[in-house]
mmCIF file of N, CA and C in Angstrom:
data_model
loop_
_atom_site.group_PDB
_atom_site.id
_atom_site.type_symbol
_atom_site.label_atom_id
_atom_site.label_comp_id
_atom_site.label_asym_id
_atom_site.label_seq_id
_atom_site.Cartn_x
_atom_site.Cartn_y
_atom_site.Cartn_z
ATOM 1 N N UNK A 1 -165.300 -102.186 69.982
ATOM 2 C CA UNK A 1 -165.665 -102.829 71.230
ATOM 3 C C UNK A 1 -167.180 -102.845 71.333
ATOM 4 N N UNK A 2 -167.700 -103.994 71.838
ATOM 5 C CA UNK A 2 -169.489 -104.172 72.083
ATOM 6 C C UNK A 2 -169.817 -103.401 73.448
ATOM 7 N N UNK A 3 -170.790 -103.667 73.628
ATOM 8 C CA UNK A 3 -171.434 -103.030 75.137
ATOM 9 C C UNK A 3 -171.062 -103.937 76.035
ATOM 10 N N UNK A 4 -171.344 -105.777 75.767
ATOM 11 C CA UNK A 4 -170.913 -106.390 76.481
ATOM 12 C C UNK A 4 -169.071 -106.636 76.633
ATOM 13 N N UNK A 5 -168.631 -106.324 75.849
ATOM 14 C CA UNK A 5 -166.843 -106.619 75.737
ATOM 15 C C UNK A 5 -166.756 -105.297 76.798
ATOM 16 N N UNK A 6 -167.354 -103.997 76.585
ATOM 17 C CA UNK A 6 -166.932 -102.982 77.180
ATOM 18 C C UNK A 6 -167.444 -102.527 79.084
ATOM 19 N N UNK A 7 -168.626 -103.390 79.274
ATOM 20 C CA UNK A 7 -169.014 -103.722 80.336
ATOM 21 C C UNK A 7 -168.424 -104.614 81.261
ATOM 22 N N UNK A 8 -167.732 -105.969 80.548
ATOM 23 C CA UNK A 8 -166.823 -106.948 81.254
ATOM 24 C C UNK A 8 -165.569 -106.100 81.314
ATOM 25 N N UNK A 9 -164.874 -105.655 80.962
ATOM 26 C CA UNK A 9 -163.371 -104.668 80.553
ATOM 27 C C UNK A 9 -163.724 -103.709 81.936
ATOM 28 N N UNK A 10 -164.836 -102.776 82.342
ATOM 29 C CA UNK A 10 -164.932 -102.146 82.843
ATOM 30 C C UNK A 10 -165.322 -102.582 84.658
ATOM 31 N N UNK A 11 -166.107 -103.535 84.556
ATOM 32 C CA UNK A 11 -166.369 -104.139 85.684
ATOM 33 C C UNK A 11 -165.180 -105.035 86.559
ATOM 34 N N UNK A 12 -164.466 -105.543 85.415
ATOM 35 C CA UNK A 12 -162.948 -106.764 86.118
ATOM 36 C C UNK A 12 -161.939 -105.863 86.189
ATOM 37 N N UNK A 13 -161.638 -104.184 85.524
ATOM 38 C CA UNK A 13 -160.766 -103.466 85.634
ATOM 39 C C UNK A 13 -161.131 -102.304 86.382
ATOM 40 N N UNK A 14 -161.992 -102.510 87.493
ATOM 41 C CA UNK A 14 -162.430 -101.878 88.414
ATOM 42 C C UNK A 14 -161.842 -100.827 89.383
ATOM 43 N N UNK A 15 -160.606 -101.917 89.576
ATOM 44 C CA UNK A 15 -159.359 -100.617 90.283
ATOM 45 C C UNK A 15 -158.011 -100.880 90.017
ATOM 46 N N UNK A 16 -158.715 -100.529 88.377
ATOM 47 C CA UNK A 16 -157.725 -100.676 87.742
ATOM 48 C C UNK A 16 -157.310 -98.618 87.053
ATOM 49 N N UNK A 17 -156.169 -98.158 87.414
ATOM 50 C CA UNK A 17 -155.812 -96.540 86.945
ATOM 51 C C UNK A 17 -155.117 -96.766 85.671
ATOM 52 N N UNK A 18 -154.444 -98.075 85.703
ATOM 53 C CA UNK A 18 -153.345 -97.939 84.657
ATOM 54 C C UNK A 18 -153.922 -98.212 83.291
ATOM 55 N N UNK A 19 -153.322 -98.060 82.412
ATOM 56 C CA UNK A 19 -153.794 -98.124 80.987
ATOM 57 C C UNK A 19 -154.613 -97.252 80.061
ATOM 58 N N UNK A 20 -155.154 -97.229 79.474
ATOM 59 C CA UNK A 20 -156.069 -96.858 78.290
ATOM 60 C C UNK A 20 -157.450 -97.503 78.310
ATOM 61 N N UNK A 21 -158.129 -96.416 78.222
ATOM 62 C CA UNK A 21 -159.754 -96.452 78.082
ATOM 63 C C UNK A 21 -160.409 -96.139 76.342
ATOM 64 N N UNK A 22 -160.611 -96.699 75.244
ATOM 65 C CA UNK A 22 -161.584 -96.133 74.415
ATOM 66 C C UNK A 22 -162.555 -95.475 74.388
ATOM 67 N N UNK A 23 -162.712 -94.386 73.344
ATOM 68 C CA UNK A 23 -164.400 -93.666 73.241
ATOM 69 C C UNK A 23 -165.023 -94.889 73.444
ATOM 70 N N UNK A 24 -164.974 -96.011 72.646
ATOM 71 C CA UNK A 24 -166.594 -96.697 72.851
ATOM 72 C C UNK A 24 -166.406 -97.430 74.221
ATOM 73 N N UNK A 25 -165.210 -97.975 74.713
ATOM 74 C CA UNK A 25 -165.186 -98.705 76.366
ATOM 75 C C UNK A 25 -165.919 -97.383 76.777
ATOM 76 N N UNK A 26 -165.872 -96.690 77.173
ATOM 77 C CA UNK A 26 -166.110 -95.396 78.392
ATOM 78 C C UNK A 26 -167.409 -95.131 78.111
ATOM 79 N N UNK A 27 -168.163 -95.006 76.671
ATOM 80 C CA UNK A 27 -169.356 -94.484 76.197
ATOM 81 C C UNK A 27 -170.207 -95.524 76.435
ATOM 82 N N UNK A 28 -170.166 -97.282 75.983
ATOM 83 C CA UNK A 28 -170.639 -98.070 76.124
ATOM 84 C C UNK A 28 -171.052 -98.169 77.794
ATOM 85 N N UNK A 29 -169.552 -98.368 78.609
ATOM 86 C CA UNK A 29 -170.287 -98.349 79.968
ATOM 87 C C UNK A 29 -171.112 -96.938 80.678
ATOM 88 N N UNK A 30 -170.820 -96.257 79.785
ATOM 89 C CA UNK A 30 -171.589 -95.189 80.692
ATOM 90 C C UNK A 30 -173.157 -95.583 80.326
ATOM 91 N N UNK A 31 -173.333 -95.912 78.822
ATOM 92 C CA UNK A 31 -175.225 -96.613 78.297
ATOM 93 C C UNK A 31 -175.433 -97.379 79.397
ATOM 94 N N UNK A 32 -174.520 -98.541 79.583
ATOM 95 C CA UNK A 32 -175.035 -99.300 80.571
ATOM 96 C C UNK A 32 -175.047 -98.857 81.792
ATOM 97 N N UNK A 33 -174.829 -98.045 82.289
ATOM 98 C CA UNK A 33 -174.889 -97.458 84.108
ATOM 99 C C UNK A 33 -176.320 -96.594 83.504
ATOM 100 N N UNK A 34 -176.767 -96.099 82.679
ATOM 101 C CA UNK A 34 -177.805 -95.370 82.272
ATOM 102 C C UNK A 34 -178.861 -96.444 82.434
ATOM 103 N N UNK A 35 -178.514 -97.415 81.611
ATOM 104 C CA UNK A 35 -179.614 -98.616 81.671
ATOM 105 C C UNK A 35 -179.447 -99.230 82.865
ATOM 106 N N UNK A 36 -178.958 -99.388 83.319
ATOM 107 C CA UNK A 36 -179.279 -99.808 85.076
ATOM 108 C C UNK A 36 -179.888 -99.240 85.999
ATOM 109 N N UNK A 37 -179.424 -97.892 85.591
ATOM 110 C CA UNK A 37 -180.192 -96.972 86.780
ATOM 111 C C UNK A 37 -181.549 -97.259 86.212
ATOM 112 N N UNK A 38 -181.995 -96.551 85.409
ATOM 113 C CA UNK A 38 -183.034 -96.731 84.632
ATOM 114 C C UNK A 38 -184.109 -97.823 84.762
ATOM 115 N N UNK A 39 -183.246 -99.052 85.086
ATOM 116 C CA UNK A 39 -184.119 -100.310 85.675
ATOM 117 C C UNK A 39 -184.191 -100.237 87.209
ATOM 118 N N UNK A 40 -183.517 -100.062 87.724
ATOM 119 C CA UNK A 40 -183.815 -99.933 89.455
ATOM 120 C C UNK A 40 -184.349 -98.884 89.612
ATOM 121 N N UNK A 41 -184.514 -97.706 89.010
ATOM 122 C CA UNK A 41 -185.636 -96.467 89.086
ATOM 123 C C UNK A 41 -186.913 -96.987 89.231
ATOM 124 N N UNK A 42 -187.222 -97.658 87.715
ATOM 125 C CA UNK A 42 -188.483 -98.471 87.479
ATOM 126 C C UNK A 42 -188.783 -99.888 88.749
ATOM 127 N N UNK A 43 -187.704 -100.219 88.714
ATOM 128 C CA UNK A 43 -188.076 -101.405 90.076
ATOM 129 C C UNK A 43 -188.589 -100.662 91.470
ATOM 130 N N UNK A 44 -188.125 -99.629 91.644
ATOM 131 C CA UNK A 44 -188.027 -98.839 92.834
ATOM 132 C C UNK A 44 -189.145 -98.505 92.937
ATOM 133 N N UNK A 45 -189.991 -98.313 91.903
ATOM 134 C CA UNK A 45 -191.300 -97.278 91.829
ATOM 135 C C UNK A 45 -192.383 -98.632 92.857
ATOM 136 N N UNK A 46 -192.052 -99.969 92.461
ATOM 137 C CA UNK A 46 -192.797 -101.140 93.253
ATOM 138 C C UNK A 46 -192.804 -101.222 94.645
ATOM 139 N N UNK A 47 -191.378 -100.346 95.569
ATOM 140 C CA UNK A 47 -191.135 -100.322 96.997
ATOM 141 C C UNK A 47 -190.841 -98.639 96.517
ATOM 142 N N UNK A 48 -191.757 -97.845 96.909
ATOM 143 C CA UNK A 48 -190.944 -96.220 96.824
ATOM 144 C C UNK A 48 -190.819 -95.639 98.623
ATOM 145 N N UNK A 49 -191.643 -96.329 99.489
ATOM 146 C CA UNK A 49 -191.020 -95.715 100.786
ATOM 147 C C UNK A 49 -189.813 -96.558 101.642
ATOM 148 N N UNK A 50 -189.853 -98.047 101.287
ATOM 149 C CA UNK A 50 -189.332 -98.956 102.160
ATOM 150 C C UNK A 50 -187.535 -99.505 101.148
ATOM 151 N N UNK A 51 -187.582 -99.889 100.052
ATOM 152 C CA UNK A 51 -186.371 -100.295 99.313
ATOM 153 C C UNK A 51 -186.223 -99.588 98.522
ATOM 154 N N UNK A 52 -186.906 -98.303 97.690
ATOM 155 C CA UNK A 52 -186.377 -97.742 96.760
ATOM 156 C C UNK A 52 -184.916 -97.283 96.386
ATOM 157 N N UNK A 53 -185.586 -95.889 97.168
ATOM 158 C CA UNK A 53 -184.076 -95.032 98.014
ATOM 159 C C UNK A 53 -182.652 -96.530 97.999
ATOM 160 N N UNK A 54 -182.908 -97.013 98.662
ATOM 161 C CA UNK A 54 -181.533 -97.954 99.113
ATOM 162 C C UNK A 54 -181.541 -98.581 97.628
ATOM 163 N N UNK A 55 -182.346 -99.064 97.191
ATOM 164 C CA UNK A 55 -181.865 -99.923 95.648
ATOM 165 C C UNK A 55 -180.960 -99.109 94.952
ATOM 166 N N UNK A 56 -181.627 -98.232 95.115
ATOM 167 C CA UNK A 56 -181.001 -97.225 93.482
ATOM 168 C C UNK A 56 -179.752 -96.557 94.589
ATOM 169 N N UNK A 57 -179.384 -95.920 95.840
ATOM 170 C CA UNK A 57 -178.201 -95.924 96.375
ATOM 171 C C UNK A 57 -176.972 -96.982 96.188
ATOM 172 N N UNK A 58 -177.509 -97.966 96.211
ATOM 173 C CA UNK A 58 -176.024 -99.497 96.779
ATOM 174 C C UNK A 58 -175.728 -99.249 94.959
ATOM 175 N N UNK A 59 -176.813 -99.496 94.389
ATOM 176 C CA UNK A 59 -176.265 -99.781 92.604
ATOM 177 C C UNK A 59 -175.630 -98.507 91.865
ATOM 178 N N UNK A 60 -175.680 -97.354 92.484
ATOM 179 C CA UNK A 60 -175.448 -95.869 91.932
ATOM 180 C C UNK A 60 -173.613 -95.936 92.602
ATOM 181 N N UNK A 61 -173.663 -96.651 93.852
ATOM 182 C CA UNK A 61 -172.549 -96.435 94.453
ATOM 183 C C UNK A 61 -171.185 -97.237 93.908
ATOM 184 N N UNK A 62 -172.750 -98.650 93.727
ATOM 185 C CA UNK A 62 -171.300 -100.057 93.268
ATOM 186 C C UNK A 62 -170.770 -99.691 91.851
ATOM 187 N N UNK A 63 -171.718 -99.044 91.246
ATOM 188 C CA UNK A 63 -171.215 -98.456 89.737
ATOM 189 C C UNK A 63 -170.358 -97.066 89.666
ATOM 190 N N UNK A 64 -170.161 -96.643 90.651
ATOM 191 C CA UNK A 64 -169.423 -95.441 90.780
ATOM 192 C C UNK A 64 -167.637 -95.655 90.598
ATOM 193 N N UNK A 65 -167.100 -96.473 91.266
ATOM 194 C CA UNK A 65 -165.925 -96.670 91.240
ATOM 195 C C UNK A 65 -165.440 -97.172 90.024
ATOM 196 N N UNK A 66 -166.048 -98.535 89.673
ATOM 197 C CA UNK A 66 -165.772 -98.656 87.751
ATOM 198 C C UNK A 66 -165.985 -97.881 86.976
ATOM 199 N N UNK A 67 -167.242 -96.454 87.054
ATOM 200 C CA UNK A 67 -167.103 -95.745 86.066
ATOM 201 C C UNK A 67 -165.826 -94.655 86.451
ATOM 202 N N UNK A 68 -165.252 -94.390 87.629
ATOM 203 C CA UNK A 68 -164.701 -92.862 87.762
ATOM 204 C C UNK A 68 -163.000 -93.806 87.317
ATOM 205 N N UNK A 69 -163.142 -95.069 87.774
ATOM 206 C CA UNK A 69 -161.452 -96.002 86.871
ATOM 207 C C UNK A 69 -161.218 -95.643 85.410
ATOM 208 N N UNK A 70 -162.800 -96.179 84.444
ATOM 209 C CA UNK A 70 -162.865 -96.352 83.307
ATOM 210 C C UNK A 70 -162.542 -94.348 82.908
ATOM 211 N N UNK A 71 -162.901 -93.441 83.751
ATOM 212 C CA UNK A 71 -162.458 -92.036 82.915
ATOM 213 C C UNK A 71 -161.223 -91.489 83.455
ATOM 214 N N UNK A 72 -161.044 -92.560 84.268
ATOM 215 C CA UNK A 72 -159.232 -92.277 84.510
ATOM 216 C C UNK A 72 -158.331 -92.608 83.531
ATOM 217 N N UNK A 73 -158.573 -94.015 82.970
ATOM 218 C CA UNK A 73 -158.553 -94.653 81.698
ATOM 219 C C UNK A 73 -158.618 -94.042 80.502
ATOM 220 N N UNK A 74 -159.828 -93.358 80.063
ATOM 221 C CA UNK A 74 -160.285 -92.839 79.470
ATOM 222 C C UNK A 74 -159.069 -91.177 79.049
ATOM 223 N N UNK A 75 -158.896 -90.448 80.138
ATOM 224 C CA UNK A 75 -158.246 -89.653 80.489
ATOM 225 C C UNK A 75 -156.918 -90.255 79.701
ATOM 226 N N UNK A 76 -155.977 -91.466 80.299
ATOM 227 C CA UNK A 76 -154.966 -91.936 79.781
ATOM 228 C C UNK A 76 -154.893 -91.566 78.426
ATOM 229 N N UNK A 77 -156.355 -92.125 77.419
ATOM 230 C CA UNK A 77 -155.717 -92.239 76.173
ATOM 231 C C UNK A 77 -156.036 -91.234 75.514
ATOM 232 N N UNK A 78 -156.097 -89.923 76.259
ATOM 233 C CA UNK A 78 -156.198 -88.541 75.078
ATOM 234 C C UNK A 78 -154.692 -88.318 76.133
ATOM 235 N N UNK A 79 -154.313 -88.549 76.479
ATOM 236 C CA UNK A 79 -152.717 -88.454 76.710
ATOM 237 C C UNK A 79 -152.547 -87.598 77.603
ATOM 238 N N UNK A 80 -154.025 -87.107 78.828
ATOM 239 C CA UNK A 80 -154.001 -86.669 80.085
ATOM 240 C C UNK A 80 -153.593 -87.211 81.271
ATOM 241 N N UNK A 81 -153.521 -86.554 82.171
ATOM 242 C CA UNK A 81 -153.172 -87.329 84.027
ATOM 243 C C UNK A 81 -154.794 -87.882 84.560
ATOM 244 N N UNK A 82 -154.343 -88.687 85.071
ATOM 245 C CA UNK A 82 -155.394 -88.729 86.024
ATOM 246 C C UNK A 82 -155.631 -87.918 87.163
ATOM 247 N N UNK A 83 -154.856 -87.249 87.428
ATOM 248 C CA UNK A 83 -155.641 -85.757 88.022
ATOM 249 C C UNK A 83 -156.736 -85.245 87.414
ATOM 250 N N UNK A 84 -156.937 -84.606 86.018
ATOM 251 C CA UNK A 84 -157.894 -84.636 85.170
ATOM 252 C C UNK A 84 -159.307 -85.184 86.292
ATOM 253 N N UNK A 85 -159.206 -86.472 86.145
ATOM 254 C CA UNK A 85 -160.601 -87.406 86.742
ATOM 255 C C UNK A 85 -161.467 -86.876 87.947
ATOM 256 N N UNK A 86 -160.352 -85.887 89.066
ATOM 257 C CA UNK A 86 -160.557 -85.449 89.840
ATOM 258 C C UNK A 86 -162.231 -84.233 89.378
ATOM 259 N N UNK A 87 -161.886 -83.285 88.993
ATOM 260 C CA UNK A 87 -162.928 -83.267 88.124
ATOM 261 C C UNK A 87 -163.786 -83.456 88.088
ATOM 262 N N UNK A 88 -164.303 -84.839 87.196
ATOM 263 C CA UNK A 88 -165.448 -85.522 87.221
ATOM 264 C C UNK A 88 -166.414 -85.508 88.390
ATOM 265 N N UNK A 89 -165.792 -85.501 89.688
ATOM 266 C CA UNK A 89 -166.236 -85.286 91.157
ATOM 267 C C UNK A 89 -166.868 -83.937 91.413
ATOM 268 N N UNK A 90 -166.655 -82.809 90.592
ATOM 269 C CA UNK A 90 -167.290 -81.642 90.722
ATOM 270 C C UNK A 90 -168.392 -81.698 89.841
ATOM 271 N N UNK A 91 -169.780 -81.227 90.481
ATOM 272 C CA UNK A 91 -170.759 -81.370 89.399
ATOM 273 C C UNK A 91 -170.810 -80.196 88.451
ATOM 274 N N UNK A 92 -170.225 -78.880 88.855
ATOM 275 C CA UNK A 92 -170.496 -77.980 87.443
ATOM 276 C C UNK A 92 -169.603 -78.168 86.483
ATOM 277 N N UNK A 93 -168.447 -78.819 86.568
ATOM 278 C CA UNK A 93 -167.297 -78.917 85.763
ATOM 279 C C UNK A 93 -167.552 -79.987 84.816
ATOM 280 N N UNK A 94 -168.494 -80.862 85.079
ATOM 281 C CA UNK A 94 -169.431 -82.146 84.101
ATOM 282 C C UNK A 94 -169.288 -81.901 82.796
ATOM 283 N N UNK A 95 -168.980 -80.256 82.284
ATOM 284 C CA UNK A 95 -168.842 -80.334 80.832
ATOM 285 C C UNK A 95 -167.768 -80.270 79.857
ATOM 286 N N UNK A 96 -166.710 -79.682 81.288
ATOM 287 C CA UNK A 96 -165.531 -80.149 80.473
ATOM 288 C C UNK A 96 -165.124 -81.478 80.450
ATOM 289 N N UNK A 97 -165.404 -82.252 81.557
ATOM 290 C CA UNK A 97 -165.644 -83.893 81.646
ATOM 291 C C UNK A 97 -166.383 -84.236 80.136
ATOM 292 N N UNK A 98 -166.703 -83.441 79.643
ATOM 293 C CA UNK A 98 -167.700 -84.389 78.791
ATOM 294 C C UNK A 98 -166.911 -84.270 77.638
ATOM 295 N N UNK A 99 -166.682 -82.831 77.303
ATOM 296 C CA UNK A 99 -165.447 -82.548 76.239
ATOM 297 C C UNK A 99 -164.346 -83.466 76.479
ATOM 298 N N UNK A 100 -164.010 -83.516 77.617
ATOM 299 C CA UNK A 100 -162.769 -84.657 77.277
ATOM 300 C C UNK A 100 -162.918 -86.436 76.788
ATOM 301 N N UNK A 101 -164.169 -86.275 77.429
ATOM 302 C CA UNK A 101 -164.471 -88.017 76.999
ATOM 303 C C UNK A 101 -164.729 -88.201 75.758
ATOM 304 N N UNK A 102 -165.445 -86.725 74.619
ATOM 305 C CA UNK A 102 -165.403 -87.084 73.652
ATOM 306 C C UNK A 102 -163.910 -87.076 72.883
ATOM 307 N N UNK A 103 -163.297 -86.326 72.957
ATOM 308 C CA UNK A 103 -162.102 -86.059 72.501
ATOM 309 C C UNK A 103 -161.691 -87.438 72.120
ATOM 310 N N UNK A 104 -160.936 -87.777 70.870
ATOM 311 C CA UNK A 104 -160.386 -89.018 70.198
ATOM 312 C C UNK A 104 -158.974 -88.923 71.310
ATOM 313 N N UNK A 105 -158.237 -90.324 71.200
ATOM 314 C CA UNK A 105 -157.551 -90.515 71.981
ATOM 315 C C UNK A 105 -156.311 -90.166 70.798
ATOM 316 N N UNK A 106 -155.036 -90.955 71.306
ATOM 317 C CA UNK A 106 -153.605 -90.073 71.008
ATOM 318 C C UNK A 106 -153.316 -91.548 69.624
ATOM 319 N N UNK A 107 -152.989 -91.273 68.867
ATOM 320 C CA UNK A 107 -152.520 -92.407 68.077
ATOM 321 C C UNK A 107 -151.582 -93.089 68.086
ATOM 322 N N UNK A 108 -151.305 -94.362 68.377
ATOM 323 C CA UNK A 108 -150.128 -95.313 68.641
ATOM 324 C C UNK A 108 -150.060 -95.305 70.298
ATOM 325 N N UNK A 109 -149.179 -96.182 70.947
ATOM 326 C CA UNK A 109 -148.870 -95.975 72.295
ATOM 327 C C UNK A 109 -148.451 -94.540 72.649
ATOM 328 N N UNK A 110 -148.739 -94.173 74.278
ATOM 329 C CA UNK A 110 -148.572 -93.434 74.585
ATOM 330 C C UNK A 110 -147.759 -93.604 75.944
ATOM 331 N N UNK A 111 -147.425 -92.466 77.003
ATOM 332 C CA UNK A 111 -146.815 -92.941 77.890
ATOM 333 C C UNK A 111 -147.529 -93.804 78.847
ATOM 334 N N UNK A 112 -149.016 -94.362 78.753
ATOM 335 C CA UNK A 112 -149.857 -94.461 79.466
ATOM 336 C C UNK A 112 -149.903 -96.211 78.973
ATOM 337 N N UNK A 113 -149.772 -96.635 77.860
ATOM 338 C CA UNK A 113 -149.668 -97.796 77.369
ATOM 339 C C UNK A 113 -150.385 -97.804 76.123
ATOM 340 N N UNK A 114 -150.202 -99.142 75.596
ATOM 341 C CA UNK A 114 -150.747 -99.527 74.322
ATOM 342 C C UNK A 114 -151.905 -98.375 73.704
ATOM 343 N N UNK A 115 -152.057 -98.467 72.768
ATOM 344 C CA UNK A 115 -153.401 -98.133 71.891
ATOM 345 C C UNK A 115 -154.802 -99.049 72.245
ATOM 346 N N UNK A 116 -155.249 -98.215 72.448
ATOM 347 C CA UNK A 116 -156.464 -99.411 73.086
ATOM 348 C C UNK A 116 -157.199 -100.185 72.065
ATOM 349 N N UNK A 117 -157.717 -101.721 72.016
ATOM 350 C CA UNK A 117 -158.166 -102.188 70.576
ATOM 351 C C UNK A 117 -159.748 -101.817 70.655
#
C-alpha cells in the first residue's frame, strides 16, 4: 500500500470499526498525521497568538477519529478486539499501543475479515 492509497483508505473509512487495517495502512497514515501536524505547526508559527492554537487544534482533532478507526482496524488484523483501541486513549500505555501496531497481522482471513491487500 502507498501513503496516498493508505491516506484515501483511512480518511473515506473514517467510521469505519469493521475490517482489517495493514502495518503499512496504519504506519503510512500515522507519517501523514506527522506531516500535517508538522505543517500547521510551521504555518502556526506566522499567527502564534491569534490562529495558531486553533489551527493545529481543529486539524489534531479532525485527524483524531480516522487515526483511533484505522488502530481499531489495525487491532482487527493481529486478531485483537477493539477494546484493545481503548488504550490508545491512555497516554502512558502508548507503548504497548506501539507494540501492537508493530506486531504482523494474522495470516489468511480472520474473524474480523479478509486479509488486508
Amino acid at each position: 500500500m502507498t501513503l496516498k492509497n493508505a491516506v484515501a483508505s483511512c480518511l473515506l473509512q473514517y467510521t469505519s470499526l469493521q475490517g482489517r487495517a495493514s502495518r503499512s495502512e496504519f504506519w503510512y497514515f500515522t507519517l501523514f498525521i506527522v506531516l500535517v501536524s508538522t505543517a500547521v505547526y510551521l504555518v502556526s508559527l506566522l499567527f502564534p497568538e491569534r490562529y495558531g492554537p486553533i489551527m493545529q487544534s481543529l486539524v489534531l482533532m479532525g485527524l483524531a477519529i480516522p487515526l483511533f478507526s484505522v488502530f481499531v482496524r489495525r487491532m482487527h488484523d493481529i486478531g485483537a478486539s477493539a477494546w484493545r483501541a481503548l488504550f490508545f486513549c491512555i497516554p502512558v500505555v502508548h507503548l504497548i499501543c506501539l507494540y501492537w501496531a508493530l506486531k504482523p497481522g494474522e495470516d489468511g482471513d480472520n474473524k474480523y475479515g479478509p486479509y488486508p491487500e
